[in-house]
PDB file of C-alpha atoms in Angstrom:
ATOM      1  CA  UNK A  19      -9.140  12.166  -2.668  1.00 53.00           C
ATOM      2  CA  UNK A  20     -10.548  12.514  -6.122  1.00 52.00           C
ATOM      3  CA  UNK A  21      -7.749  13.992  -8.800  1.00 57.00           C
ATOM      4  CA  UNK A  22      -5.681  14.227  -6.344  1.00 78.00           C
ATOM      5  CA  UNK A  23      -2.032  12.468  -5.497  1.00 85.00           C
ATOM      6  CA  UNK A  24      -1.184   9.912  -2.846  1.00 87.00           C
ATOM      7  CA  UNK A  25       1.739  11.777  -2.082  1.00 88.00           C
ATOM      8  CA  UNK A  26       0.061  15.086  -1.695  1.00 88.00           C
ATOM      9  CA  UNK A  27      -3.200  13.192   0.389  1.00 86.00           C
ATOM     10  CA  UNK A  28      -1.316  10.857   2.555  1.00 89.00           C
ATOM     11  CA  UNK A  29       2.329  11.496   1.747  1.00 92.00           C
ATOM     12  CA  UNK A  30       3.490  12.585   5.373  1.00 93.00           C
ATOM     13  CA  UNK A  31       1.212   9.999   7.451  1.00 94.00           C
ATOM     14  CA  UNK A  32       3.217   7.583   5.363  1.00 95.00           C
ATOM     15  CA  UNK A  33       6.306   8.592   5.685  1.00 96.00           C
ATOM     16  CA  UNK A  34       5.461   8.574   9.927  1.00 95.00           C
ATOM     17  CA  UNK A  35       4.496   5.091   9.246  1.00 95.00           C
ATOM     18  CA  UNK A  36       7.753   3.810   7.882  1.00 96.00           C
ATOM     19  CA  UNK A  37       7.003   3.514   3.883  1.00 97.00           C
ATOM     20  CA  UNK A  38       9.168   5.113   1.210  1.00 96.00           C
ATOM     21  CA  UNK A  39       7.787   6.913  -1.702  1.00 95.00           C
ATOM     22  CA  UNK A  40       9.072   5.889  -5.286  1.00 92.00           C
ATOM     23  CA  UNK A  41       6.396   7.932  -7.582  1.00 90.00           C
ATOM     24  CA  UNK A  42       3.834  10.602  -6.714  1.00 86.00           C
ATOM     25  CA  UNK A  43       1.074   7.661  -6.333  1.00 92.00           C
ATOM     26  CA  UNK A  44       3.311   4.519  -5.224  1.00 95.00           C
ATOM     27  CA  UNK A  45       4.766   4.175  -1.829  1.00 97.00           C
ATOM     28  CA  UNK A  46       6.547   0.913  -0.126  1.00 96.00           C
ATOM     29  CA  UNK A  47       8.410  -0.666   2.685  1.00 96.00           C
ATOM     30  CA  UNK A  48      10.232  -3.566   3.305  1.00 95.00           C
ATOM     31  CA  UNK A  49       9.047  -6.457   5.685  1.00 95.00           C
ATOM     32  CA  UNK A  50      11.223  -9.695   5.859  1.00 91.00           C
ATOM     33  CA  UNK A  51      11.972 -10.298   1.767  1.00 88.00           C
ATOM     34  CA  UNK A  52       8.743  -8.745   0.486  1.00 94.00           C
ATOM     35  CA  UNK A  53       6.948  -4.988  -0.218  1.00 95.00           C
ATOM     36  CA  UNK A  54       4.433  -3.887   0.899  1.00 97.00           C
ATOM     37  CA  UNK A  55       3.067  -1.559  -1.605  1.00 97.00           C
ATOM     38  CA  UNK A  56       0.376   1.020  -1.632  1.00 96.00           C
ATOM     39  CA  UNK A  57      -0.696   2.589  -5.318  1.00 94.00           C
ATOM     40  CA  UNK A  58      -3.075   4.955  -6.191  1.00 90.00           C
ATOM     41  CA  UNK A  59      -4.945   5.040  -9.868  1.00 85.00           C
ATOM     42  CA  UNK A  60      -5.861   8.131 -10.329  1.00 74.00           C
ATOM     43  CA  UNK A  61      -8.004   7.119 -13.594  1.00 76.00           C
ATOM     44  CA  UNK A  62     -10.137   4.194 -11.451  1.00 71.00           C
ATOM     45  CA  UNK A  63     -10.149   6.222  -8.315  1.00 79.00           C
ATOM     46  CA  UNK A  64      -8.955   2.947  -6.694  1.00 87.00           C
ATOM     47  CA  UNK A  65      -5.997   2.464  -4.147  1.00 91.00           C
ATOM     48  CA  UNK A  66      -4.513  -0.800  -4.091  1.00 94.00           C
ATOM     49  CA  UNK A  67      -2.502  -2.892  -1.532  1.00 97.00           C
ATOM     50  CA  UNK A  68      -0.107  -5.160  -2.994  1.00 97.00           C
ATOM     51  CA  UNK A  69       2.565  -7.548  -1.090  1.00 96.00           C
ATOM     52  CA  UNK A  70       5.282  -8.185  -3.642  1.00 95.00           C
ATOM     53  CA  UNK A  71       7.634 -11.118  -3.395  1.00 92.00           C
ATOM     54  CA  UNK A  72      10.818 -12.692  -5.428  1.00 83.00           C
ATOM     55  CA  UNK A  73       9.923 -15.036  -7.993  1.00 79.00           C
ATOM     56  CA  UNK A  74      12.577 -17.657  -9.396  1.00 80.00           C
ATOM     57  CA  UNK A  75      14.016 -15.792 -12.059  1.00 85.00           C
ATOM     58  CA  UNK A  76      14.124 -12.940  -8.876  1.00 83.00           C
ATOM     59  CA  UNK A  77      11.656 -10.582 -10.558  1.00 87.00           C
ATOM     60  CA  UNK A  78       8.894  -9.353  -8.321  1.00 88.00           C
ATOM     61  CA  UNK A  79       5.532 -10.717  -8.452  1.00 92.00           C
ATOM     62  CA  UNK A  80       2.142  -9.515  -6.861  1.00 94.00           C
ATOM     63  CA  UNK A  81       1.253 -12.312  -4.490  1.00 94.00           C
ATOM     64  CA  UNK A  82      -1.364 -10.855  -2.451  1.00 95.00           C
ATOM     65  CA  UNK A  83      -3.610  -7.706  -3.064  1.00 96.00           C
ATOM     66  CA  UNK A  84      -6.513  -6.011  -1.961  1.00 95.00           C
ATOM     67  CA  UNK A  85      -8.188  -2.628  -3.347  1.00 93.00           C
ATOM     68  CA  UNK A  86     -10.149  -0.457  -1.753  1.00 89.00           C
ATOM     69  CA  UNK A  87     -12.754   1.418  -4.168  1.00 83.00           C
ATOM     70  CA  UNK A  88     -14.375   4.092  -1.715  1.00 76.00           C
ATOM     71  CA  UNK A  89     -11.995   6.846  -0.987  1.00 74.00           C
ATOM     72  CA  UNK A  90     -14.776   9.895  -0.432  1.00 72.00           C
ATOM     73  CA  UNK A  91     -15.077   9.904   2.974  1.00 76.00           C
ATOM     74  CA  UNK A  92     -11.779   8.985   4.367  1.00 80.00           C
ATOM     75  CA  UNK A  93     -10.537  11.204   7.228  1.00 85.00           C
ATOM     76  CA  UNK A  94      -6.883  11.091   8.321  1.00 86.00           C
ATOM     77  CA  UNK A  95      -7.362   8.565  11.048  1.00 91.00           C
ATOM     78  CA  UNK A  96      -9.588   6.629   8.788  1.00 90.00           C
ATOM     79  CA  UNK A  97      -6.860   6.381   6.392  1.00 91.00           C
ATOM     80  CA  UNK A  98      -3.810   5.444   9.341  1.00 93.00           C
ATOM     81  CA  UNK A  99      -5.940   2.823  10.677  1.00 94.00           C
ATOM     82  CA  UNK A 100      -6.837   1.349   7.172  1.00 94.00           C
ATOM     83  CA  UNK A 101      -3.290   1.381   6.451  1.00 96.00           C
ATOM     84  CA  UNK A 102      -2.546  -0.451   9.911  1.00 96.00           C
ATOM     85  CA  UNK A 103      -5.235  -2.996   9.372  1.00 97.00           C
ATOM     86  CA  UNK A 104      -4.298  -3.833   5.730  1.00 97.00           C
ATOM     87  CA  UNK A 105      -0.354  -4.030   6.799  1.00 97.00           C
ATOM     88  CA  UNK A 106      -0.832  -6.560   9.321  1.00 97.00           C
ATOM     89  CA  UNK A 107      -2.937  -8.771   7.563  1.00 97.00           C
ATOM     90  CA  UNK A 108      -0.427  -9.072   5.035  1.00 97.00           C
ATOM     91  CA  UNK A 109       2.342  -9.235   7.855  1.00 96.00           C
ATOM     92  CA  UNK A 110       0.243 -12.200   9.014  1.00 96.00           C
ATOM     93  CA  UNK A 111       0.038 -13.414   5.754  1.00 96.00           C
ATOM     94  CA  UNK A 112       3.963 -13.540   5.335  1.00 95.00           C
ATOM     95  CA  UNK A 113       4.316 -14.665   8.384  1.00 95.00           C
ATOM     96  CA  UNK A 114       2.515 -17.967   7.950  1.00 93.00           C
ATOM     97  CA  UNK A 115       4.136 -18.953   4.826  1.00 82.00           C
ATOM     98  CA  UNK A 116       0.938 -17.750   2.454  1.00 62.00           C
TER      99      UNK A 116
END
């Protein structure tokens, strides 16, 4: 995945799993009054989970996260049932009031 775009790795098996892309490397989708966000750095090599919520002053804030650094050997399944994984735990997460 190396120099290359989230959108033009994993842009379709997205899409089939319900998240919307707003740049070439950042893709979300709604659950319950939070994102669920998936980035890409292209400099780091590092893509990043995020679950985004509404602070006070109704700005989003970052309020859970995790990053995965080895992206090398990642086949499509690999990547669908990281994605899977990663989105329930933070559904869970929501779910039980963080």
């Amino acid at each position: 995945m190396r120099n290359k775009s989230l959108n033009y790795n994993w842009g379709n098996e997205l899409k089939e799993l319900g998240y919307t892309k707003k740049k070439v490397n950042h893709f979300r989708k709604k659950y319950k009054k939070h994102w669920l966000c998936i980035d890409y750095d292209l400099m780091g090599f590092i893509l990043m989970f995020r679950v985004l919520g509404l602070d006070a002053f109704n700005k989003t804030k970052c309020i859970k996260h995790k990053d995965i650094e080895d992206m090398t050997s990642l086949t499509q399944i690999g990547f669908i049932n990281m994605v899977n994984k990663i989105e329930n735990e933070f559904k869970s997460f929501i779910d039980n009031g963080k």
